[in-house]
Structures are given as structure tokens and as C-alpha cells.
PDB file of C-alpha atoms in Angstrom:
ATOM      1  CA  UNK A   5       0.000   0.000   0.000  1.00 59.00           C
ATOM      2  CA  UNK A   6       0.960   3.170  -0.295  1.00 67.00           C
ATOM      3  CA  UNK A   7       0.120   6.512   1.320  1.00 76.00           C
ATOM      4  CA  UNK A   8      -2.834   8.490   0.711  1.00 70.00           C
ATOM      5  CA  UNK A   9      -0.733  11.481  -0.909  1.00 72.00           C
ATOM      6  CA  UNK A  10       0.649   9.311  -3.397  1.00 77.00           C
ATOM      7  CA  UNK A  11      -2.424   7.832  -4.891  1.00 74.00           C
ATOM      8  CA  UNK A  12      -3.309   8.848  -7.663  1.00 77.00           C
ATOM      9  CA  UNK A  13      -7.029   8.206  -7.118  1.00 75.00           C
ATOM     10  CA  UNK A  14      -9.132   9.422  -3.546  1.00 73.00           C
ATOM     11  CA  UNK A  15     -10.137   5.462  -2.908  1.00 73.00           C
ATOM     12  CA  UNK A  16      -9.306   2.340  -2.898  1.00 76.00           C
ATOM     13  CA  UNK A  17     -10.228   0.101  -5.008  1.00 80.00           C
ATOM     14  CA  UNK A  18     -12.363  -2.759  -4.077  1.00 86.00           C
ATOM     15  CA  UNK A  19     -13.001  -6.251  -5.717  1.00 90.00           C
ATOM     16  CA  UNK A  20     -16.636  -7.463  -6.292  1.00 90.00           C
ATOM     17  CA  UNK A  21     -17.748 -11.033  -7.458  1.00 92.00           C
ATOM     18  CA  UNK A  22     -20.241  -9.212  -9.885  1.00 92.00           C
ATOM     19  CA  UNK A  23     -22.383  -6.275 -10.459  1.00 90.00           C
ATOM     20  CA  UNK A  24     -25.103  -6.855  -8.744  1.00 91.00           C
ATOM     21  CA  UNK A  25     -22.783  -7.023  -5.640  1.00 91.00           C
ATOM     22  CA  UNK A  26     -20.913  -3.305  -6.073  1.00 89.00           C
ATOM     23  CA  UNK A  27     -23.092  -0.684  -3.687  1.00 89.00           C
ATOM     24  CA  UNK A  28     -24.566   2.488  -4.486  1.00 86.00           C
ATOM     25  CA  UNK A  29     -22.046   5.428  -4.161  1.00 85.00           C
ATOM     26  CA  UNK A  30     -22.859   7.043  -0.913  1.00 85.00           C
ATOM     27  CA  UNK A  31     -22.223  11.187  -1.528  1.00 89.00           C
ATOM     28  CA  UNK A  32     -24.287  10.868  -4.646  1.00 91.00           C
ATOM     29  CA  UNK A  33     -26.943  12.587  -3.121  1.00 92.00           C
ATOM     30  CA  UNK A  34     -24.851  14.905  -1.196  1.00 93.00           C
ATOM     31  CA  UNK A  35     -23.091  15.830  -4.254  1.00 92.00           C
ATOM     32  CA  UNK A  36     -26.044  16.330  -7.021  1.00 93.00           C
ATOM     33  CA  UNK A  37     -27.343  18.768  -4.092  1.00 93.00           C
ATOM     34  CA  UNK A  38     -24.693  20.491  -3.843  1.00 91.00           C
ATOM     35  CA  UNK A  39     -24.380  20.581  -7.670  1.00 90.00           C
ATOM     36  CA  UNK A  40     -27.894  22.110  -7.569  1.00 90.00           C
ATOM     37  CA  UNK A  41     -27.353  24.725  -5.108  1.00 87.00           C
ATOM     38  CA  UNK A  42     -24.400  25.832  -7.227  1.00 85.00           C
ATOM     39  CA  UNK A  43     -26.456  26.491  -9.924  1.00 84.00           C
ATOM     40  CA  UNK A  44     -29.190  28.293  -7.994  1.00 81.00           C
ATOM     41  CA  UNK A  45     -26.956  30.991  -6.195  1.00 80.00           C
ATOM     42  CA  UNK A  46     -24.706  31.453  -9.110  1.00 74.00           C
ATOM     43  CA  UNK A  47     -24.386  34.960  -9.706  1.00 69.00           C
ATOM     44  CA  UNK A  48     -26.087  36.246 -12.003  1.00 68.00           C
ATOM     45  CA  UNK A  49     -25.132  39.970 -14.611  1.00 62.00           C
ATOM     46  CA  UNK A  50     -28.437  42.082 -14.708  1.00 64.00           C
ATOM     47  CA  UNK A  51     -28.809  43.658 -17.653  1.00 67.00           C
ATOM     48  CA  UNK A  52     -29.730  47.262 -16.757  1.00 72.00           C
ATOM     49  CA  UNK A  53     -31.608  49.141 -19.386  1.00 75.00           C
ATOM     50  CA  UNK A  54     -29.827  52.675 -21.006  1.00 77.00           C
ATOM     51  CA  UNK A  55     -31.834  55.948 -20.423  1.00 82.00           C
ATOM     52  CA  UNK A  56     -30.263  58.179 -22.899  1.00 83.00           C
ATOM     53  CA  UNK A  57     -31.102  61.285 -24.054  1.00 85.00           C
ATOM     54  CA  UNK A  58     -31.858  61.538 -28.200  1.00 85.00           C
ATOM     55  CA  UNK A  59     -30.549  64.599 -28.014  1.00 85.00           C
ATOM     56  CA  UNK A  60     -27.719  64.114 -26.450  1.00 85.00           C
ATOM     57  CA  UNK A  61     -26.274  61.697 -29.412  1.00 86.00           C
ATOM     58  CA  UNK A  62     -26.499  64.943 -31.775  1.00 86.00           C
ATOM     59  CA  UNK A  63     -23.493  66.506 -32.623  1.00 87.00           C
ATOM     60  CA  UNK A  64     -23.269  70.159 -31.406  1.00 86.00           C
ATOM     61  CA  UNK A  65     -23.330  72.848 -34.134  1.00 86.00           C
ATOM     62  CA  UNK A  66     -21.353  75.659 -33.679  1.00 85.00           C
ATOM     63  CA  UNK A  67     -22.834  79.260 -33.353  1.00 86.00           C
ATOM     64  CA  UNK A  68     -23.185  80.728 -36.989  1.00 81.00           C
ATOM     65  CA  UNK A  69     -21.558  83.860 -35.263  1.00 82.00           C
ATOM     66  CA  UNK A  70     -18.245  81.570 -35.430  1.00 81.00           C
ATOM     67  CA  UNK A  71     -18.409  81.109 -38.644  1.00 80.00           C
ATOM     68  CA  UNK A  72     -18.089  83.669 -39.984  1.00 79.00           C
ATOM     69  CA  UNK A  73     -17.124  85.262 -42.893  1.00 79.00           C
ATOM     70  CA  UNK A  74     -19.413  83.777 -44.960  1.00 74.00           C
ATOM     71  CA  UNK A  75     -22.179  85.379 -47.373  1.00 73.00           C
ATOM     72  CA  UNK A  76     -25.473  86.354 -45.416  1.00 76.00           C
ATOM     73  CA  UNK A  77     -26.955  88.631 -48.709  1.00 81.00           C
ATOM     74  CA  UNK A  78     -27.403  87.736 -52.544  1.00 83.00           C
ATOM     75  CA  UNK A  79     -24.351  89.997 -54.205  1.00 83.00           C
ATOM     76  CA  UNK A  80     -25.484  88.757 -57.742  1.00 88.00           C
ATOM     77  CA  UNK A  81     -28.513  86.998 -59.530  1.00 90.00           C
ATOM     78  CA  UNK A  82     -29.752  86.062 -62.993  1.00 90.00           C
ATOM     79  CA  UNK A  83     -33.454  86.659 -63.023  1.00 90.00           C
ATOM     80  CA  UNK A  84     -35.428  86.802 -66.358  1.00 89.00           C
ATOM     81  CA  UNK A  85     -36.095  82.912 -66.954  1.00 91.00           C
ATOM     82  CA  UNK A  86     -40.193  82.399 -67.173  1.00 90.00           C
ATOM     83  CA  UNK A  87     -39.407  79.089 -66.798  1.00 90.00           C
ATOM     84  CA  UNK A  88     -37.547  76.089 -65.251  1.00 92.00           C
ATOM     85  CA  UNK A  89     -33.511  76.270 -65.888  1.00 93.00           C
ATOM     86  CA  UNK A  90     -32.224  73.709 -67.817  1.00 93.00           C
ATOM     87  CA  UNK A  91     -28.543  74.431 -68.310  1.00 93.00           C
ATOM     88  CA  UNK A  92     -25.682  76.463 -67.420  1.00 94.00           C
ATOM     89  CA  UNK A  93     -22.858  77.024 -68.911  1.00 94.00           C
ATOM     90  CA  UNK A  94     -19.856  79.510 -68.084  1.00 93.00           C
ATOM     91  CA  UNK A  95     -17.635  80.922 -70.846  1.00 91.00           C
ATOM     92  CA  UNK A  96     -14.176  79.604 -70.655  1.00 89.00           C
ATOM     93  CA  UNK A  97     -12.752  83.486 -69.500  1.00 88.00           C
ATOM     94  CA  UNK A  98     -15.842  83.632 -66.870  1.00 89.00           C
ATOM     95  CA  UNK A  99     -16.890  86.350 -68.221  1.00 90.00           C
ATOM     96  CA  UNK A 100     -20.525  85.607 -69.574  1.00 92.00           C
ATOM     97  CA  UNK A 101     -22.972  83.156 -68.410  1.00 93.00           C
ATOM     98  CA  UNK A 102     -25.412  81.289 -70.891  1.00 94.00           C
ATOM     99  CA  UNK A 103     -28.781  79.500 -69.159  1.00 94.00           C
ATOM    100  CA  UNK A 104     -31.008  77.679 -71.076  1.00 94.00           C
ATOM    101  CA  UNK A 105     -34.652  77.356 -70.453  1.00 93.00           C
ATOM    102  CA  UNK A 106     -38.306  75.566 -70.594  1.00 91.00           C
ATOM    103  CA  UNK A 107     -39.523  79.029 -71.883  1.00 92.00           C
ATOM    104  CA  UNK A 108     -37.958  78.613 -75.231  1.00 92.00           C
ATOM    105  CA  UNK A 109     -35.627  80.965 -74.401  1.00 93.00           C
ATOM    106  CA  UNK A 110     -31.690  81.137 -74.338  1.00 93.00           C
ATOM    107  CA  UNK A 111     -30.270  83.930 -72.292  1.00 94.00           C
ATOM    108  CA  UNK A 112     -26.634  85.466 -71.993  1.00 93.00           C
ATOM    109  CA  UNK A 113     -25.553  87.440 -68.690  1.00 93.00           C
ATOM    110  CA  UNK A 114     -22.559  89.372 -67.827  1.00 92.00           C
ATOM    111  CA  UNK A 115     -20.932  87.146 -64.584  1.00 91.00           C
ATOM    112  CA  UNK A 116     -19.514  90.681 -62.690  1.00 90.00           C
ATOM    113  CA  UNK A 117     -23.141  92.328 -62.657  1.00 89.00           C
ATOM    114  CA  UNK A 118     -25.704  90.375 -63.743  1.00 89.00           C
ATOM    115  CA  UNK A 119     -26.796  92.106 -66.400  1.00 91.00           C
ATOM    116  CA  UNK A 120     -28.670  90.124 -69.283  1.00 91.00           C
ATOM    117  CA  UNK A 121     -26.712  90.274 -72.725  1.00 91.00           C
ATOM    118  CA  UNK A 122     -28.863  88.653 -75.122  1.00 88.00           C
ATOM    119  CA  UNK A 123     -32.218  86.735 -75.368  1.00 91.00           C
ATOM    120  CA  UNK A 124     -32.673  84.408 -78.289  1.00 90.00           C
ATOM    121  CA  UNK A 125     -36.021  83.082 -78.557  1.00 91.00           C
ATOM    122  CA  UNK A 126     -36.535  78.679 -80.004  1.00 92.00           C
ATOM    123  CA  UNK A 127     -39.560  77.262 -81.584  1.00 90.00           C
ATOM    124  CA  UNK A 128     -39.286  74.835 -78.222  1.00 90.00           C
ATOM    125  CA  UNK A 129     -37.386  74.086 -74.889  1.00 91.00           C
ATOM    126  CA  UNK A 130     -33.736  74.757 -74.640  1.00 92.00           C
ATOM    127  CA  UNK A 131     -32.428  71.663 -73.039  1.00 92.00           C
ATOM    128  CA  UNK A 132     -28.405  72.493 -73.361  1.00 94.00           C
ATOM    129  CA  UNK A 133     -25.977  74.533 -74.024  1.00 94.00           C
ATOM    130  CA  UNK A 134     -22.004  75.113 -74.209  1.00 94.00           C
ATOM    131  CA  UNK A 135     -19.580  76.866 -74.688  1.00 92.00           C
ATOM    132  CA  UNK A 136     -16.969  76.789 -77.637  1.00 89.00           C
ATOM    133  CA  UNK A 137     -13.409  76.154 -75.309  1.00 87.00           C
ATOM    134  CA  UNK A 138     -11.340  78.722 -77.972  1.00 84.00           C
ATOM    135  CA  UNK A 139     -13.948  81.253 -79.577  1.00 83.00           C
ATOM    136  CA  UNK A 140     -17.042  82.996 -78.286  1.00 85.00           C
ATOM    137  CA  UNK A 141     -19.731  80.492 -79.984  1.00 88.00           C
ATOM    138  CA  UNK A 142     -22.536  78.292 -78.538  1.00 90.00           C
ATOM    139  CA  UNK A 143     -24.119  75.281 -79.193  1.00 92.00           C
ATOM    140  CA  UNK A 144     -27.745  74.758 -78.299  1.00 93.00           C
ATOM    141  CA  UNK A 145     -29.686  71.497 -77.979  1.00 93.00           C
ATOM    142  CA  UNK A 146     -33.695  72.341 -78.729  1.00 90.00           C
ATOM    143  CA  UNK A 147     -36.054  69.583 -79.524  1.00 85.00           C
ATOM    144  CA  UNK A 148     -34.432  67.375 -81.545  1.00 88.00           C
ATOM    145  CA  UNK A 149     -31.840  70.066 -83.109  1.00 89.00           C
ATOM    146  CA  UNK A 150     -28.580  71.493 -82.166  1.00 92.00           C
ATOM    147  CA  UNK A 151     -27.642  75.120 -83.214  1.00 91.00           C
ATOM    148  CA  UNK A 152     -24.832  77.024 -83.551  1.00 89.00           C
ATOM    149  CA  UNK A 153     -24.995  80.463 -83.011  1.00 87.00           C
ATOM    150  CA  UNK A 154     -23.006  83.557 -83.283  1.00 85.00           C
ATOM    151  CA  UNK A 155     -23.730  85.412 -79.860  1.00 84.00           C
ATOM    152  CA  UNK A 156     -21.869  88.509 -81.200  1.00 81.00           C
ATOM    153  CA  UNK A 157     -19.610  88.987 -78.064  1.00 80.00           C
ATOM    154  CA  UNK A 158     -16.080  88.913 -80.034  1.00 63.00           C
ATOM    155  CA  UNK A 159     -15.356  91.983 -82.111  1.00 52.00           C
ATOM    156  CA  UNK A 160     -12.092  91.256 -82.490  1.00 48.00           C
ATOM    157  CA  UNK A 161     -10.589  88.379 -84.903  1.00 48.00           C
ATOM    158  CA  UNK A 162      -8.327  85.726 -83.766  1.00 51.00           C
ATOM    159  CA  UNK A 163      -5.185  84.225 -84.921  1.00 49.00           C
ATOM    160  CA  UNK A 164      -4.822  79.792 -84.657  1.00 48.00           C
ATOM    161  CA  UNK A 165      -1.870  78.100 -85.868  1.00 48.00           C
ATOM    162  CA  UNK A 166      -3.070  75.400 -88.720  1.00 52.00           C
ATOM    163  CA  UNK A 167      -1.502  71.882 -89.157  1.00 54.00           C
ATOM    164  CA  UNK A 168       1.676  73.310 -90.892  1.00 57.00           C
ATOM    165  CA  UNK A 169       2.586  75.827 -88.651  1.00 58.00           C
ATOM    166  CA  UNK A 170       1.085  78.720 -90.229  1.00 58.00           C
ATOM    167  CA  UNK A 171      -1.119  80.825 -88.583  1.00 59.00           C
ATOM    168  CA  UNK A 172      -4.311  82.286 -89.990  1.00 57.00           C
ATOM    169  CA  UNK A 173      -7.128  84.929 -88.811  1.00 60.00           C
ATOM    170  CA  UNK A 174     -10.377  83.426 -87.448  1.00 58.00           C
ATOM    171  CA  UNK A 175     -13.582  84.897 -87.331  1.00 62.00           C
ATOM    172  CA  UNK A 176     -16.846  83.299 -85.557  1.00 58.00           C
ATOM    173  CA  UNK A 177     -18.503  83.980 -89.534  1.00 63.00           C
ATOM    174  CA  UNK A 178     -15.252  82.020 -90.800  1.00 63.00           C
ATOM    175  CA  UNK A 179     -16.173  78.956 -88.149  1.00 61.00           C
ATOM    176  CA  UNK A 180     -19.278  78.747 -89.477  1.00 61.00           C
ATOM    177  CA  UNK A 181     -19.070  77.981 -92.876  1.00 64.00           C
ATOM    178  CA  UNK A 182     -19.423  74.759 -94.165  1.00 54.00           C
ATOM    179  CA  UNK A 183     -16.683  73.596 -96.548  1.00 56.00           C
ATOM    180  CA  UNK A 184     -15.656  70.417 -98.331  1.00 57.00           C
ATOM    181  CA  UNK A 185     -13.937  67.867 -96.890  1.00 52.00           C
ATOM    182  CA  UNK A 186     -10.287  67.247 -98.813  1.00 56.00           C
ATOM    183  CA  UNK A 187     -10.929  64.612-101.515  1.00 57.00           C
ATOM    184  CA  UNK A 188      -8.632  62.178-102.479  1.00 57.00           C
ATOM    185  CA  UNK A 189      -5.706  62.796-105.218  1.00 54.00           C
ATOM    186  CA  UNK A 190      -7.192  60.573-107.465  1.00 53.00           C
ATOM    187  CA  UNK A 191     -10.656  62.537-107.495  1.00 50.00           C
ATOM    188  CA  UNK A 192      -9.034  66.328-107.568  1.00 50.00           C
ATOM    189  CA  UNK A 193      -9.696  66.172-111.589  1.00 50.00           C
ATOM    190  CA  UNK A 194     -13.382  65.799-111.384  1.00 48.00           C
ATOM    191  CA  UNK A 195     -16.063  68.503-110.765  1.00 45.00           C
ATOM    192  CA  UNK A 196     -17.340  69.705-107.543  1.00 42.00           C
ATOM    193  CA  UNK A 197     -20.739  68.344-106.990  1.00 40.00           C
ATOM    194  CA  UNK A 198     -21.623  70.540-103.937  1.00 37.00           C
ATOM    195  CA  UNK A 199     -21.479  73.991-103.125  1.00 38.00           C
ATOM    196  CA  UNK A 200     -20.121  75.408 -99.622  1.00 37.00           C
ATOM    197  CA  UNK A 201     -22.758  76.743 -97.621  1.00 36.00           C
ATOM    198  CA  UNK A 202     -22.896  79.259 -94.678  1.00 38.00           C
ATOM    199  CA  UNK A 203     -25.189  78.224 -91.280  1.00 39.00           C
ATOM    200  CA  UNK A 204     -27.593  80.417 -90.395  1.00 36.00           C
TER     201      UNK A 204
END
């Protein structure tokens, strides 16, 4: 035998002739209540229910007083549409402004002041408009058409350098004439069949 701190298990073992003979285990009952009290007086987390203020998980907005500078008053505005704005377009020197409009109307404003330009009236709605990137010329989407017009802004002619290297004096008339495309070599011998035409 050997002593009780040694063992590696709390009893000794005991031989039976058969099953039947082995006895019940006597804490068993001691144990399982035991077990159950455990379970009963375990500690338990509450789960406490949050009272917070909405409000409180706003963000706080500064006083517009510390804010400022910033504008309080309209300096400029572009009033004379009847209708709903469809477009805007700036001109590439910001200079002038050109809105288009439901009221069949296409309007040019000076940016500085605000003061209206030019009024062309359509047959129908003015759904876009732009401005040529180089030259003082528009193109306007109405209906199923695009036009483009001469606003009459440039008094001046300017000079472009061509392909070669030469450069030549532009006009907004110039830019809108229509002219032939460059035909082939062989076909330089035969007659034109087409005339140039200006748009309108």
C-alpha cells in the first residue's frame, strides 16, 4: 500500500464477485445537491436598461456667429427665366454666363453684374448649351436640333496656328461655314458636286 498522498485516485479500489454485488455510491446525493445549489446561487449579470437622451447623441453645431465670414446677402442673380432652368454654362474666361430654359428661351448674362446680354427666342425648350473652349460660340440642344450660333460677343478676330505651322485669322462667320472635306488625289480632276454653304 501506499500513502494516501501518493495515490493517484481518492479510494481504494475494491473487488466485487459481480455487479449486482458493487453498492450504491454514498455522496451521490450529497453531491447532485450540492451541484444544484451551485447552480441556484450562481451569480447572475443584470442587464440594466440605457436611459439616454436623443438629443444628447447629436453633434453640437457651432454658433453661426463663429463662422463667420461667410455670405449672409445675394451679391449677384440672374433673373429673367419664365421658366424652369435647364442648363448652365460659363464661358471659358468667366466672363458671360449662358442658361437655357423651358420658356424657349436662351439667355446670356454678364458674370460681374448680372446684367442680361442677349435673349434668343426657339420654336421649343432649350435643353443644353455650351460653350466653344477657344472662340465665343454656342451650341444649343432644342427639340431634336442642335444650333450654332453667333452670340456677337467677339469683335475682335483671332489668330490659330493650322496643321503646318502657319497661322491664320479666325472669325466666328469664318467657323461657321461649311466647306468640303479634302478629296482624295485621285478625285481632284473631277467637278465639284456641292457647293459650300454658310449656317444660319
Amino acid at each position: 500500500e501506499t500513502f494516501e498522498q501518493d495515490r493517484t485516485i481518492t479510494h481504494l479500489p475494491q473487488k466485487f464477485d459481480c455487479l449486482r454485488h458493487v453498492p450504491g455510491y454514498k455522496d451521490f446525493m450529497v453531491e447532485r445537491f450540492k451541484r444544484c445549489l451551485d447552480l441556484y446561487l450562481v451569480p447572475r449579470a443584470l442587464k440594466q436598461r440605457m436611459n439616454v437622451d436623443p438629443e444628447s447623441l447629436l453633434p453640437k453645431l457651432p454658433n453661426p456667429k463663429d463662422l463667420r465670414p461667410f455670405p449672409t446677402h445675394i451679391s449677384v442673380s440672374y433673373e429673367g427665366h419664365s421658366g424652369m432652368v435647364r442648363a448652365v454654362a460659363v464661358e471659358a474666361s468667366g466672363r458671360y454666363l449662358a442658361t437655357a430654359s423651358s420658356d424657349e428661351t436662351l439667355r446670356i448674362w454678364e458674370v460681374a453684374t448680372g446684367r442680361p446680354i442677349r435673349s434668343i427666342k426657339f420654336s421649343s425648350a432649350v435643353t443644353a448649351v455650351a460653350w466653344n473652349p477657344q472662340h465665343l460660340l454656342l451650341s444649343v440642344a432644342a427639340e431634336e436640333n442642335v444650333f450654332f450660333l453667333d452670340p456677337g460677343l467677339e469683335l475682335q478676330a483671332s489668330e490659330i496656328s493650322t496643321e503646318d505651322g502657319t497661322e491664320t485669322t479666325v472669325t466666328i462667320s469664318s467657323l461657321l461655314e461649311f466647306k468640303e472635306a479634302a478629296k482624295p488625289a485621285d478625285e481632284e480632276n473631277e467637278e465639284p458636286t456641292a457647293a459650300k454653304a454658310k449656317a444660319v
